[in-house]
C-alpha positions as a printed Julia matrix, in Angstrom:
117×3 Matrix{Float64}:
 190.7   41.74  145.45
 189.48  40.61  142.05
 188.1   37.21  141.2
 187.97  35.39  137.91
 184.64  33.64  138.0
 184.01  30.96  135.39
 180.25  31.47  135.45
 177.39  33.45  136.97
 176.79  30.49  139.28
 180.36  30.74  140.62
 179.95  34.47  141.14
 176.63  34.2   142.96
 177.8   31.33  145.18
 180.93  33.29  146.12
 178.94  36.41  146.92
 176.34  34.42  148.89
 179.14  32.89  150.97
 181.17  36.07  151.54
 178.55  38.83  151.23
 175.3   37.0   151.95
 173.54  39.95  153.57
 174.55  42.44  150.89
 171.86  43.55  148.47
 172.15  41.87  145.08
 169.1   43.21  143.23
 166.5   45.88  143.79
 163.3   46.13  141.78
 162.19  49.66  140.94
 158.58  49.51  139.82
 158.68  52.77  137.86
 162.41  53.14  137.53
 162.59  55.06  140.8
 160.34  53.52  143.46
 161.85  50.54  145.26
 159.31  47.76  145.78
 161.46  44.73  146.62
 165.06  43.64  147.1
 167.07  40.42  147.34
 170.35  39.8   149.11
 172.95  37.47  147.64
 172.1   34.91  150.3
 168.36  35.06  149.58
 168.94  34.82  145.85
 171.28  31.84  146.25
 168.82  29.95  148.5
 165.86  30.6   146.21
 167.81  29.73  143.08
 168.96  26.46  144.65
 165.35  25.6   145.53
 164.22  26.27  141.96
 167.13  24.22  140.59
 166.13  21.33  142.86
 162.5   21.59  141.73
 163.58  21.52  138.09
 165.74  18.46  138.72
 162.85  16.74  140.54
 160.75  17.27  137.43
 163.38  15.75  135.15
 165.07  18.96  134.01
 168.74  18.63  133.3
 171.63  20.09  131.34
 170.63  21.15  127.85
 166.88  21.14  128.53
 164.96  24.33  127.84
 162.79  26.04  130.43
 160.38  28.8   129.49
 160.4   31.6   132.06
 157.02  33.34  131.85
 157.5   36.21  134.28
 156.82  39.91  134.24
 159.77  42.12  135.17
 160.78  41.65  138.79
 162.75  39.68  141.3
 160.81  36.46  140.66
 162.19  36.47  137.13
 165.75  37.0   138.36
 165.36  34.19  140.89
 163.94  31.82  138.26
 166.72  32.74  135.83
 169.43  31.93  138.36
 167.56  28.76  139.33
 167.64  27.67  135.7
 171.36  28.25  135.33
 172.03  26.54  138.68
 170.17  23.51  137.25
 172.16  23.67  134.02
 169.06  24.17  131.9
 168.7   26.78  129.18
 166.48  29.64  130.28
 164.14  30.99  127.59
 162.74  34.25  128.99
 159.36  35.28  127.67
 156.97  37.96  128.81
 153.69  36.35  129.92
 150.74  36.94  127.61
 148.1   39.37  128.83
 144.6   37.91  129.08
 143.07  40.7   127.04
 145.48  39.99  124.16
 145.52  36.19  124.09
 144.46  35.95  120.45
 147.56  37.89  119.46
 149.94  36.67  122.17
 149.35  32.91  122.06
 150.57  32.37  118.47
 153.76  34.27  119.35
 154.23  32.22  122.52
 153.59  29.0   120.59
 156.28  30.0   118.06
 158.74  30.74  120.87
 158.03  27.34  122.42
 158.58  25.62  119.08
 161.84  27.5   118.48
 163.07  26.67  121.98
 163.03  22.94  121.24
 166.48  21.4   120.71
 167.3   20.8   117.07
């Protein structure tokens, strides 16, 4: 059976309801070695919690949220949390402490560009 989902939120909610224990994402640390996994149910619950936290802090539709995460399942969870909340996710790799002098101006520019016009 095929489904016509209107959004990623619709797709994830459907899968969480009907295939909650099925694996949604697996993180491979080196492209081969599995280090963590999330089921659709886990991802849905975590994304809902993040969406609620964003709403509690005043985040709403059209707001921008910077996602400073290295690659991994935390990023995926935060991304889905942002779209559940209706905010615009702005993914950005976190600056490394040893390269702050170079990374901070770039991050500052990304933050400035992420502001609504």
